[in-house]
Short mmCIF file of C-alpha atoms in Angstrom, two decimals:
data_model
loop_
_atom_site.label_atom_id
_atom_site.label_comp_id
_atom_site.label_asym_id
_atom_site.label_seq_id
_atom_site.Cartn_x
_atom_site.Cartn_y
_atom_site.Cartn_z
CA UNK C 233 10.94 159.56 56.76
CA UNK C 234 12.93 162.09 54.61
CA UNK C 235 12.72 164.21 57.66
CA UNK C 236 14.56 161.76 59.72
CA UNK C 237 17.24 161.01 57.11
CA UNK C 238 17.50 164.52 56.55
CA UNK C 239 18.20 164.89 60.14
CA UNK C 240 20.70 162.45 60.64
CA UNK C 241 23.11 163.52 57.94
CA UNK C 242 23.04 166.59 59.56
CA UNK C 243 23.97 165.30 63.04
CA UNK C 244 26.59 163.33 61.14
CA UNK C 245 28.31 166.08 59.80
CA UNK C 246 27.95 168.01 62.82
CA UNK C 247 30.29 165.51 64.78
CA UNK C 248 32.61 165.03 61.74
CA UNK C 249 33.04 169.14 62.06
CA UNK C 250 33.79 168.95 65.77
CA UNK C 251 36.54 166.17 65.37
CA UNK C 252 38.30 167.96 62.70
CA UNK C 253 38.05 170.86 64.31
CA UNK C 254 39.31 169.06 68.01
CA UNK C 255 41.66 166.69 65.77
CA UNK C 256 43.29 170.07 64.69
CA UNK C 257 43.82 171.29 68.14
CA UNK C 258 46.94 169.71 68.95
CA UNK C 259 49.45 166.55 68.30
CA UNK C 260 50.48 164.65 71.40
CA UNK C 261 53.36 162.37 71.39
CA UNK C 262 54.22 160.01 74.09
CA UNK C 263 57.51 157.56 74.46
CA UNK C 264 57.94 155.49 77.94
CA UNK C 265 61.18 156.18 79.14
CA UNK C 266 60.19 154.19 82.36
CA UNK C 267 56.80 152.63 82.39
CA UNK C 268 57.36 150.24 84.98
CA UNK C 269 58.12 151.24 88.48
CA UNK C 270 58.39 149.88 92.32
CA UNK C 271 55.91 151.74 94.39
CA UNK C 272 57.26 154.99 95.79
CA UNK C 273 58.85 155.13 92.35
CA UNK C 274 59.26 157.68 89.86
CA UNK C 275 57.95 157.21 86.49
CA UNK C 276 59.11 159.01 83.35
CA UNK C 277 57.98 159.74 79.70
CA UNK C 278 59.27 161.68 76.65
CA UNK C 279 56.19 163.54 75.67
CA UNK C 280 56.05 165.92 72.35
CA UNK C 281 53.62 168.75 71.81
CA UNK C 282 52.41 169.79 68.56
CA UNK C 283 50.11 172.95 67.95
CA UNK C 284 48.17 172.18 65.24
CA UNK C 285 46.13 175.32 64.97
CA UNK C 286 46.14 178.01 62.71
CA UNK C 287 47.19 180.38 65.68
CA UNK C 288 49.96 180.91 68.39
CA UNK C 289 48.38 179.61 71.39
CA UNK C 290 49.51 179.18 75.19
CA UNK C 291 49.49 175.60 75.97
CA UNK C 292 49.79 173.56 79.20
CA UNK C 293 49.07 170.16 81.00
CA UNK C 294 47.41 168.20 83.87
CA UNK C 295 47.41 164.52 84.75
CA UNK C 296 44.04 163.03 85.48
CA UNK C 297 44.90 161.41 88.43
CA UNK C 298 45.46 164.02 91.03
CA UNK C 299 47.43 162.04 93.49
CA UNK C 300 50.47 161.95 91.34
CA UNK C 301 52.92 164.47 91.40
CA UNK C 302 54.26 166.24 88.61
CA UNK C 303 55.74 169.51 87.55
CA UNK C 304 53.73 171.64 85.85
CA UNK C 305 55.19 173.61 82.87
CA UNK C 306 53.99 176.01 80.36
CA UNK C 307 54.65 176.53 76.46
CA UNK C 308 53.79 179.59 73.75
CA UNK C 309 53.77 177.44 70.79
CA UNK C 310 53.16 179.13 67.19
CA UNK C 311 51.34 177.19 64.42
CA UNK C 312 52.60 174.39 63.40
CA UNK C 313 55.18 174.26 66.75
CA UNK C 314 55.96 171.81 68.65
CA UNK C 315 57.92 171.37 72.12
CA UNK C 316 59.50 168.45 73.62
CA UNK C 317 59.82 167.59 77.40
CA UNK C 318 60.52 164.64 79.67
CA UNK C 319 57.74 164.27 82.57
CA UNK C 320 58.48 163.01 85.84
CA UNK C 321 55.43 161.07 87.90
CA UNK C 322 55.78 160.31 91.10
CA UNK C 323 53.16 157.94 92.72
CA UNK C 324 51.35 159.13 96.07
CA UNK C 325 51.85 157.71 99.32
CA UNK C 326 50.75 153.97 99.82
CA UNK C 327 50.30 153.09 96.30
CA UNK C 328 48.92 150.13 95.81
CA UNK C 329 50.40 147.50 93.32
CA UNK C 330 48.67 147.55 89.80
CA UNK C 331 48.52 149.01 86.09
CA UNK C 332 47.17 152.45 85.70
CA UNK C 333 46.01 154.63 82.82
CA UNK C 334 46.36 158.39 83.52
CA UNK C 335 45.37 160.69 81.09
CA UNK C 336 47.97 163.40 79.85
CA UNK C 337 45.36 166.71 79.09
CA UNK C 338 47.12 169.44 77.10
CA UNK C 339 44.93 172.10 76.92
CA UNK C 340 44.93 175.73 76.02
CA UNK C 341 45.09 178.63 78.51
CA UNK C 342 43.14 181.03 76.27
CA UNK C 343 40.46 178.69 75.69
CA UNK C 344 40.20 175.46 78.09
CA UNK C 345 37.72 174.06 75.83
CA UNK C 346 40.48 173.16 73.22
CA UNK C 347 42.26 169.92 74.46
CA UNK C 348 43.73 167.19 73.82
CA UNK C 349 44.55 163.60 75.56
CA UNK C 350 47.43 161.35 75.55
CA UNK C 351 47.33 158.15 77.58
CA UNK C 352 49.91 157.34 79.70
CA UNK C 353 50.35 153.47 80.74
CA UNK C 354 52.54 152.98 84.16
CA UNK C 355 52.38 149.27 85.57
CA UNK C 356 53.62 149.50 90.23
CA UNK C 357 54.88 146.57 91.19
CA UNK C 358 55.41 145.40 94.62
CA UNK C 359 58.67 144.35 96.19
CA UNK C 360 57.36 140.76 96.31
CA UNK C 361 56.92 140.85 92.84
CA UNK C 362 60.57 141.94 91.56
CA UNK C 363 62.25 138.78 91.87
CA UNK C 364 62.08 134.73 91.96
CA UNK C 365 63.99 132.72 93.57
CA UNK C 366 63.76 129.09 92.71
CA UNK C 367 62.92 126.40 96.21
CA UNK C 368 65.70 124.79 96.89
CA UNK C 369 63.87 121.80 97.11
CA UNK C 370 63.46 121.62 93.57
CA UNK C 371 66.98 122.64 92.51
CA UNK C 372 68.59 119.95 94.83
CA UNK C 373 65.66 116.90 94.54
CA UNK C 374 68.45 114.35 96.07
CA UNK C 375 69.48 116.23 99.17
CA UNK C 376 72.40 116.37 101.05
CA UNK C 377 75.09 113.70 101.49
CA UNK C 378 77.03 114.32 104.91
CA UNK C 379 79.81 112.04 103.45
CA UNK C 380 80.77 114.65 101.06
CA UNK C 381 80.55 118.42 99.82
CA UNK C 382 77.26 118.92 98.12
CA UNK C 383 76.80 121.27 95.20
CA UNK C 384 73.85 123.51 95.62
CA UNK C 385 72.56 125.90 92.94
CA UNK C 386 70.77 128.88 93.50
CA UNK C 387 68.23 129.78 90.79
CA UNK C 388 67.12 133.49 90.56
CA UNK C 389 65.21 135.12 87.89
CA UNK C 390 64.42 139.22 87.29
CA UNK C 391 60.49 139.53 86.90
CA UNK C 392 60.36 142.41 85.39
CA UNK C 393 61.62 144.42 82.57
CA UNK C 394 63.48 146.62 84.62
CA UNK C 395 67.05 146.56 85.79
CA UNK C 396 67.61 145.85 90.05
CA UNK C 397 71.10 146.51 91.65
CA UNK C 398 72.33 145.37 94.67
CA UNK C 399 69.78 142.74 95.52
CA UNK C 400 70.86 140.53 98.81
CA UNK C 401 70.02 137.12 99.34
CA UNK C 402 70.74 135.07 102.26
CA UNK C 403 70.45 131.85 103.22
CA UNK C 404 69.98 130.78 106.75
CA UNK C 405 69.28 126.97 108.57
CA UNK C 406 71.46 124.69 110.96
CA UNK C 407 73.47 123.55 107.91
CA UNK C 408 74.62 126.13 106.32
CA UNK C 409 74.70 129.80 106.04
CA UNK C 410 75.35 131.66 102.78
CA UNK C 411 74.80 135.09 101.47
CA UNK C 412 74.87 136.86 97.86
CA UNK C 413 74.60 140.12 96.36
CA UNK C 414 73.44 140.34 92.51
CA UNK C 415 72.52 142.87 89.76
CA UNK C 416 69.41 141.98 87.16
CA UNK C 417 69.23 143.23 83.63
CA UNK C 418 65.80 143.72 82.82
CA UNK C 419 64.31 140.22 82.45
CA UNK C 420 67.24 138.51 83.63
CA UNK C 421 68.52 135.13 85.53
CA UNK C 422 71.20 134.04 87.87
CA UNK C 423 72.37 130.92 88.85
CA UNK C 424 74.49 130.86 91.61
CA UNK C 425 76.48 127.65 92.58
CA UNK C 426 78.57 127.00 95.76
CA UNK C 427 79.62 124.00 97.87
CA UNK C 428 78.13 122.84 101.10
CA UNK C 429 80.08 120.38 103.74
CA UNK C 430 77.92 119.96 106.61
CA UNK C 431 78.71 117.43 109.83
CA UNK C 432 79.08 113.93 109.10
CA UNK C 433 76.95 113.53 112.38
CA UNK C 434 73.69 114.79 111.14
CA UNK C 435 70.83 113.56 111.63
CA UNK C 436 68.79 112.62 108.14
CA UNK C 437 65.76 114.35 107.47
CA UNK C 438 63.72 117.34 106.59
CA UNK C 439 65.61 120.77 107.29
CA UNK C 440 64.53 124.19 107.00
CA UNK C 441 66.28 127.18 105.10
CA UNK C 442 65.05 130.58 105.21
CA UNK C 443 65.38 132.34 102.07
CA UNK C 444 65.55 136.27 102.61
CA UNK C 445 66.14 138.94 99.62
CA UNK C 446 66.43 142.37 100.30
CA UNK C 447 66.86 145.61 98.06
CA UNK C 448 67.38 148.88 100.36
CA UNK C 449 65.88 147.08 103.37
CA UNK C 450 62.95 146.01 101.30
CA UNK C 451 61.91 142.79 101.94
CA UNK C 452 61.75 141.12 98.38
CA UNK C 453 61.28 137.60 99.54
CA UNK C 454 61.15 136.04 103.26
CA UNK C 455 60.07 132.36 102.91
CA UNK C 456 61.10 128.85 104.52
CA UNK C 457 62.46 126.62 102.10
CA UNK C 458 62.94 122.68 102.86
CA UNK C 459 65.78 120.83 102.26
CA UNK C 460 66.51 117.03 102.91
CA UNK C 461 69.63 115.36 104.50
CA UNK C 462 69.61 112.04 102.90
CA UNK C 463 70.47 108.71 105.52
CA UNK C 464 73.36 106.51 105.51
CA UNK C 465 74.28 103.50 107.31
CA UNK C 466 77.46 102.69 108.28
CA UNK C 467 78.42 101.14 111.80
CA UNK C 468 82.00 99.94 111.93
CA UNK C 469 83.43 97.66 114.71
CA UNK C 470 86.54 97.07 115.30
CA UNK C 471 88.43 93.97 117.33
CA UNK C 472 91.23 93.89 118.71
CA UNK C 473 92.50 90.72 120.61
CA UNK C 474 95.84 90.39 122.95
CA UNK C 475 97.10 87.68 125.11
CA UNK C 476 100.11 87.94 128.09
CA UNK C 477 101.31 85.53 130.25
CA UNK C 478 98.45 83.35 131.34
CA UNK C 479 95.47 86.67 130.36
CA UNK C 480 93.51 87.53 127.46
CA UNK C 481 92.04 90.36 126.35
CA UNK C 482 89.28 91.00 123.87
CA UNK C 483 88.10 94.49 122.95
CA UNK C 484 85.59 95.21 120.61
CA UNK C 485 84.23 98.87 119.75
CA UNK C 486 81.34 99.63 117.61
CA UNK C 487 81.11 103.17 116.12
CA UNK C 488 77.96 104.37 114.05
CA UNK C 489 79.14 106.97 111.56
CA UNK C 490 76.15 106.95 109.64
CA UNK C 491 73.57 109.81 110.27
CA UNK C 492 70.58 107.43 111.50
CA UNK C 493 69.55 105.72 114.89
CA UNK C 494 70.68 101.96 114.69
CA UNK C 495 69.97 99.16 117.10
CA UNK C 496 72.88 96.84 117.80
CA UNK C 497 73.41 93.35 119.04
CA UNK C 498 77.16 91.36 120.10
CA UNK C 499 77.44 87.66 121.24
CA UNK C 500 80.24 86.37 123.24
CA UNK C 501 80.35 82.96 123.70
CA UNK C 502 82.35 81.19 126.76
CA UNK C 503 83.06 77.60 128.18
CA UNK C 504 82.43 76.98 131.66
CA UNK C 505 86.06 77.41 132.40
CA UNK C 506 86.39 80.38 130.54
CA UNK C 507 83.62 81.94 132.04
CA UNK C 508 84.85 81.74 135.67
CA UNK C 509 88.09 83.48 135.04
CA UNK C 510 86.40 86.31 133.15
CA UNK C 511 85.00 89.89 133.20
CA UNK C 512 83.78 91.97 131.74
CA UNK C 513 83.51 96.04 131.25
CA UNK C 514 79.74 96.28 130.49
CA UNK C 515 77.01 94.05 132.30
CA UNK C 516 75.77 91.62 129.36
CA UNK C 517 71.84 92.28 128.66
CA UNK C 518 71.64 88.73 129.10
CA UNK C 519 73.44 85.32 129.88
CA UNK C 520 72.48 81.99 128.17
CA UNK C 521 73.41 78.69 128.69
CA UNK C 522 73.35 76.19 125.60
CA UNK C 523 74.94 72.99 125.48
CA UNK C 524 77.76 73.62 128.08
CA UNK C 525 78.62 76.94 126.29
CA UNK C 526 77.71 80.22 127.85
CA UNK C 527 76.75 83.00 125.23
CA UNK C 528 77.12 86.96 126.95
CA UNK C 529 74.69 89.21 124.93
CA UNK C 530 75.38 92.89 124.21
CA UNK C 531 71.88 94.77 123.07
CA UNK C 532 72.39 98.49 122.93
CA UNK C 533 71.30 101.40 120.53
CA UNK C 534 73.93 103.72 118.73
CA UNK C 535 73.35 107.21 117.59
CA UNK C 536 75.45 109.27 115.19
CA UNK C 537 78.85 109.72 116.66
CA UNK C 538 78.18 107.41 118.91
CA UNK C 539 80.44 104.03 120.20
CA UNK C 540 80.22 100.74 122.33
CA UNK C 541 83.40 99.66 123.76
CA UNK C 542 83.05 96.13 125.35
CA UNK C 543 85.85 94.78 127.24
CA UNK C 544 86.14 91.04 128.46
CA UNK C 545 89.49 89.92 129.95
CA UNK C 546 90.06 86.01 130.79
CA UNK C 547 92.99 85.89 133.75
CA UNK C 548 94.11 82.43 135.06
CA UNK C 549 97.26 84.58 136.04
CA UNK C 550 96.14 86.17 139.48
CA UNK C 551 93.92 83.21 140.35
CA UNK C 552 97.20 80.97 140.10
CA UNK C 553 99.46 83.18 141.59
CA UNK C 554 96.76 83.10 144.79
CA UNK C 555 96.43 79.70 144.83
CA UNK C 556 100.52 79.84 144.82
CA UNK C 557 100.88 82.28 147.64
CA UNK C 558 97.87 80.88 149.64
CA UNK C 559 100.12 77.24 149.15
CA UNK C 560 103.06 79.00 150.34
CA UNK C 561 101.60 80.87 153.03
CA UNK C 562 100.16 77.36 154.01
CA UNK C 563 103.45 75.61 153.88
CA UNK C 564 104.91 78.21 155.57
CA UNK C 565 102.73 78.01 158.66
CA UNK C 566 102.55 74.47 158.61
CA UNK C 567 106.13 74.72 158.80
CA UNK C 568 106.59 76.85 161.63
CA UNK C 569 103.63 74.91 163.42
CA UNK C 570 106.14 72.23 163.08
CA UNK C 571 109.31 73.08 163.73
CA UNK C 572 110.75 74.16 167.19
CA UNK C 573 110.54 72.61 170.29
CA UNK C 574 107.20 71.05 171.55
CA UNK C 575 107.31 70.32 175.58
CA UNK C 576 105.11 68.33 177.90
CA UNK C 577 105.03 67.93 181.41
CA UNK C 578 103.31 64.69 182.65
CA UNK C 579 103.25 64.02 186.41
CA UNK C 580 102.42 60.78 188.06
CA UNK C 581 101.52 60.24 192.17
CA UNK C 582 101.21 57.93 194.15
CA UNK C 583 98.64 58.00 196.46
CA UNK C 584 97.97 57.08 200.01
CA UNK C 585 95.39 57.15 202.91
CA UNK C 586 96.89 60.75 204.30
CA UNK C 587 96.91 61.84 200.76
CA UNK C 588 100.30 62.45 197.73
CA UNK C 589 103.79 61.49 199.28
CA UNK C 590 105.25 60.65 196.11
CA UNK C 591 104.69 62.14 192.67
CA UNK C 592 106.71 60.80 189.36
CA UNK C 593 107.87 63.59 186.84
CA UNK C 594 107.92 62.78 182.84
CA UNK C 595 109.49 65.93 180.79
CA UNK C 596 109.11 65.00 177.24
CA UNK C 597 111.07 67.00 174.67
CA UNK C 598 110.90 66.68 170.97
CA UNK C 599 111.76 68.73 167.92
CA UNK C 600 108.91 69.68 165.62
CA UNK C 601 111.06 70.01 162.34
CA UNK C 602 113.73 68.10 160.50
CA UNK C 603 116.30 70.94 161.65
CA UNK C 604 118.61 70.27 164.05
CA UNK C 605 118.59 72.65 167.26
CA UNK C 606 121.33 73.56 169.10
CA UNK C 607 121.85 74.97 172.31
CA UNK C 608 118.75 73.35 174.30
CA UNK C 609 118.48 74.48 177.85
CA UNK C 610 115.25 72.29 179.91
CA UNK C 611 114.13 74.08 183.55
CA UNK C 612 111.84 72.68 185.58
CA UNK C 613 110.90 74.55 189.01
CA UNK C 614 110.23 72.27 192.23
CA UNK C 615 107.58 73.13 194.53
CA UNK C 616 108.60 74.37 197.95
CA UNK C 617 107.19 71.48 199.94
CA UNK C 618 109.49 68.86 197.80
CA UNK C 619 112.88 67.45 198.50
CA UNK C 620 115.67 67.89 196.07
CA UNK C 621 115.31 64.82 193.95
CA UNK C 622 117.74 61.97 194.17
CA UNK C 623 116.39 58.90 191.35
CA UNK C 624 116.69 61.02 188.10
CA UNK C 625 115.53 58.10 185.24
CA UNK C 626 118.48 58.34 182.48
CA UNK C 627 120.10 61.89 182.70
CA UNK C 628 120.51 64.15 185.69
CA UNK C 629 120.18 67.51 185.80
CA UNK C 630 123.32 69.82 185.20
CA UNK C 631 122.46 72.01 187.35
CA UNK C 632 120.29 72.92 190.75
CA UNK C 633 120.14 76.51 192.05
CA UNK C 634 117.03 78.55 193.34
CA UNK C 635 114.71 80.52 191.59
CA UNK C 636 114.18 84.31 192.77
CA UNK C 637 110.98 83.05 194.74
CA UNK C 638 113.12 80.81 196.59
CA UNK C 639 112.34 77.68 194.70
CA UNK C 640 114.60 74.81 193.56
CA UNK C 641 115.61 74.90 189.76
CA UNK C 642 116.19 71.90 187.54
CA UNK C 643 118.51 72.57 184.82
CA UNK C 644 119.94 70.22 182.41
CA UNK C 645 121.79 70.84 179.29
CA UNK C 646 121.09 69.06 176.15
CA UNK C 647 123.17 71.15 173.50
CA UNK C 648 121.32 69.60 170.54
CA UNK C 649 118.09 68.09 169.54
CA UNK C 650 118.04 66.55 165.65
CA UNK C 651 115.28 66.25 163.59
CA UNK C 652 112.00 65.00 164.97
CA UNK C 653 114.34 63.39 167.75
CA UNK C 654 112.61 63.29 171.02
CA UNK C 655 114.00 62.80 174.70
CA UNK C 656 112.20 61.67 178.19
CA UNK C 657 113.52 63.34 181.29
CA UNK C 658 111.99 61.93 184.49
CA UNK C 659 112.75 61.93 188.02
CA UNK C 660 111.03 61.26 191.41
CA UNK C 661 109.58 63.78 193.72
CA UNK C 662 109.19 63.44 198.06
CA UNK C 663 107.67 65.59 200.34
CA UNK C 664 108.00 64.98 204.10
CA UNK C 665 103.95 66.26 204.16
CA UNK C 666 101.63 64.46 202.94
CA UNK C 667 99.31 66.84 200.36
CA UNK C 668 95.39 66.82 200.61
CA UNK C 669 93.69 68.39 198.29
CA UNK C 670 94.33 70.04 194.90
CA UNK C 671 97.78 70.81 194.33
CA UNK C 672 99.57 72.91 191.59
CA UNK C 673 102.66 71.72 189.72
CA UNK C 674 104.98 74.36 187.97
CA UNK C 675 105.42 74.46 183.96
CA UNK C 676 108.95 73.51 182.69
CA UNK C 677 110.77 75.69 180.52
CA UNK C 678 113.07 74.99 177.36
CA UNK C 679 115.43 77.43 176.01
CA UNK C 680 116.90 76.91 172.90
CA UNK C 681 118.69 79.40 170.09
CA UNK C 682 116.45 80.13 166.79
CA UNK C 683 119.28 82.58 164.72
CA UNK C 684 120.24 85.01 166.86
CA UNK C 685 117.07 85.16 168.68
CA UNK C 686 116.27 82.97 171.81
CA UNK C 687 112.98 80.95 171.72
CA UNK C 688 111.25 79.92 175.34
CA UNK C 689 108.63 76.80 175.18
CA UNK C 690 106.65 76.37 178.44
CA UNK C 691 104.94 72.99 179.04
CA UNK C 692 101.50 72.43 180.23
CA UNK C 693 99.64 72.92 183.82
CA UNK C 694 99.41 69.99 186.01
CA UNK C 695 97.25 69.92 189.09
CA UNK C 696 96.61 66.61 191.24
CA UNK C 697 93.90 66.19 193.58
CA UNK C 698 94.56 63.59 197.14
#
């Protein structure tokens, strides 16, 4: 048991001799001049040497972690010396994100056993990890008003105890485009407000915004925010009513200038006279008859921007106007139906057993209109196979002469006809044959002045049969 105490208290003392002595070695001082780095990053320290042996010695370093660069430098340091230096680390290629603990070794050249460690702490961040960038969601809850400019904040904050210069963000989406360029103190924030006026015409609902921040064409932050266009209502109509000489005019125009889809409805209501004399621009959706009144329906659906013009026009004007020309027009030809000079041309025979001797001619002549006409000239041609009449009934002709063809001419002259006056001519016809069979009698003529024109009026066809 005494052996075992004994033996302890020796291996006690045996390690308290070895510390001194390594405790004596040397004095290692370390101050972070830039502890925290982005990866591909330098990192730096202030690092003091002390030789705390009772000898000059020759005194160098080495980092535990081979895969960092440094430069390697060497120092005679006396007793009781010390040197100062600042050493650079540079991390290897592909360094991963994280905290690491390399171990600064100072050691001496004449005898490697007698070293010393310092620890050095270095924290590599990533580029994702520099910055943060608030959702824009969050920093503008109610969304966007097309009906006015929108203040939207940008809220940015520095991760990191380090400083960051010339970060870019931009802001990209349908709405809006915006871009920024900031400088971080160590730890520090940014708010960043500006105005956005976007169409009136948009459409509410859920937009996106990419967010993008860049620092030496790293990619600090590439994400899709979401931002909300709030909805509105607002369909406006507007009527405007004119009237003209026997027309009326109704237009009415509906315009949504809200940002939502709406569904629309207009009535029109009509009498039955009312509806006859109008039209309309736009086929109703419907017609409906209720208690005498017709009621034109309208359904359509309006988008933003969008408008509904509807046109109906009542006209009694042209309808009257034709109804006034058609009456004229009417008048007109009635008139001239019944004006002039009508003629007819009766012939009566007298019949015996070897067939027509004798044959009795009426010429009736009467004006139409209430006009008088002037300057009346009645011809009747005789057949060849007649005598030159003789018993004329109250007025002889003025005239006998041949025709062209060789017949006898009848002419009288009546100089005027008034109004709806009408006149009989007759006379008596012979023949020294007697006719058999069918036999044709010529039309009379009347010639009369109309202006400066001259108007001809033939009678009817007669034909007797023996």
């Amino acid at each position: 048991m005494n052996l075992l105490k004994k033996s302890v208290v020796f291996f006690g003392i045996f390690l308290l001799l070895i510390n001194i002595s390594y405790a004596a070695s040397f004095e290692i001082n370390s101050e972070a001049v830039k502890d925290i780095i982005i990866k591909s990053g330098d990192a730096i320290f202030d690092i003091t040497i002390k030789n705390k042996q009772d000898f000059s010695d020759s005194v160098t370093y080495v980092i535990s972690d081979l895969n960092w660069d440094w430069e390697k430098k060497y120092f005679n340091l006396g007793k009781n010396m010390e040197t100062s230096f600042e050493l650079i680390l540079t991390t290897p290629e592909n360094m991963q994100p994280g905290i690491y603990n390399l171990n600064l070794k100072v050691y001496s050249q004449n005898n490697p056993d007698v070293y010393d460690y310092e620890s050095l702490i270095v924290k590599v961040l990533d580029y994702s990890d520099l910055i943060e960038v608030e959702e824009l969601s969050k920093t503008m809850p109610q969304g966007l008003d097309p009906r006015k400019d929108n203040l939207v904040k940008l809220e940015l904050k520095n991760k990191n105890d380090i400083e960051l210069n010339n970060v870019k963000v931009r802001l990209e989406s349908e709405l809006f485009n915006k871009e920024f360029v900031f400088d971080f103190s160590p730890l520090g924030r940014r708010t960043e407000e500006f105005y956005v006026d976007i169409d009136d015409n948009t459409k509410e609902g859920n937009y996106d915004v990419r967010v993008l921040s860049t620092m030496e064409d790293n990619i600090l932050i590439e994400r899709v925010d979401n931002v909300k266009v709030s909805f509105y209502s607002d369909v406006q109509e507007d009527k405007e009513e004119s009237s003209g000489f026997l027309t009326k005019k109704l237009i009415v125009t509906r315009e949504n200038k809200g940002n939502i889809d709406s569904v629309e409805e207009y009535r029109l209501s009509l009498n039955s006279f009312e509806k006859t004399f109008t039209r309309t621009s736009l086929k109703p959706t419907s017609i409906e008859k209720e208690g005498g009144v017709y009621y034109y329906t309208w359904n359509f659906e309006l988008g933003p921007g969008e408008s509904y013009r509807i046109v109906a026009t009542t006209n009694y004007r042209d309808p009257i106007i034709f109804l006034i020309l058609f009456g004229f027009m009417i008048y007109i030809l009635y008139t001239i139906l019944r004006s002039g000079v009508s003629l007819k041309k009766k012939v009566l025979t007298l019949k015996s057993g070897s067939g027509i001797s004798d044959m009795k001619i009426l010429l009736i002549l009467k004006n139409k209109g209430n006009k008088m006409i002037k300057n009346v000239k009645l011809i009747d041609t005789l057949p060849r196979l007649v005598k030159t009449p003789e018993d004329y009934g109250t007025l002889e002709p003025d005239q006998i002469k041949k025709s062209s063809e060789g017949n006898k001419m009848l002419i009288w002259r009546l100089d005027n006809l008034v109004g709806k006056e009408e006149r009989v001519i007759s006379y008596r016809l012979k023949s020294d044959l007697h006719v058999i069979g069918k036999f044709g009698i010529h039309k009379a003529v009347c010639v009369y002045k109309k202006g400066n024109n001259n108007v001809m009026v033939k009678s009817n066809s007669n034909i007797v049969f023996s």
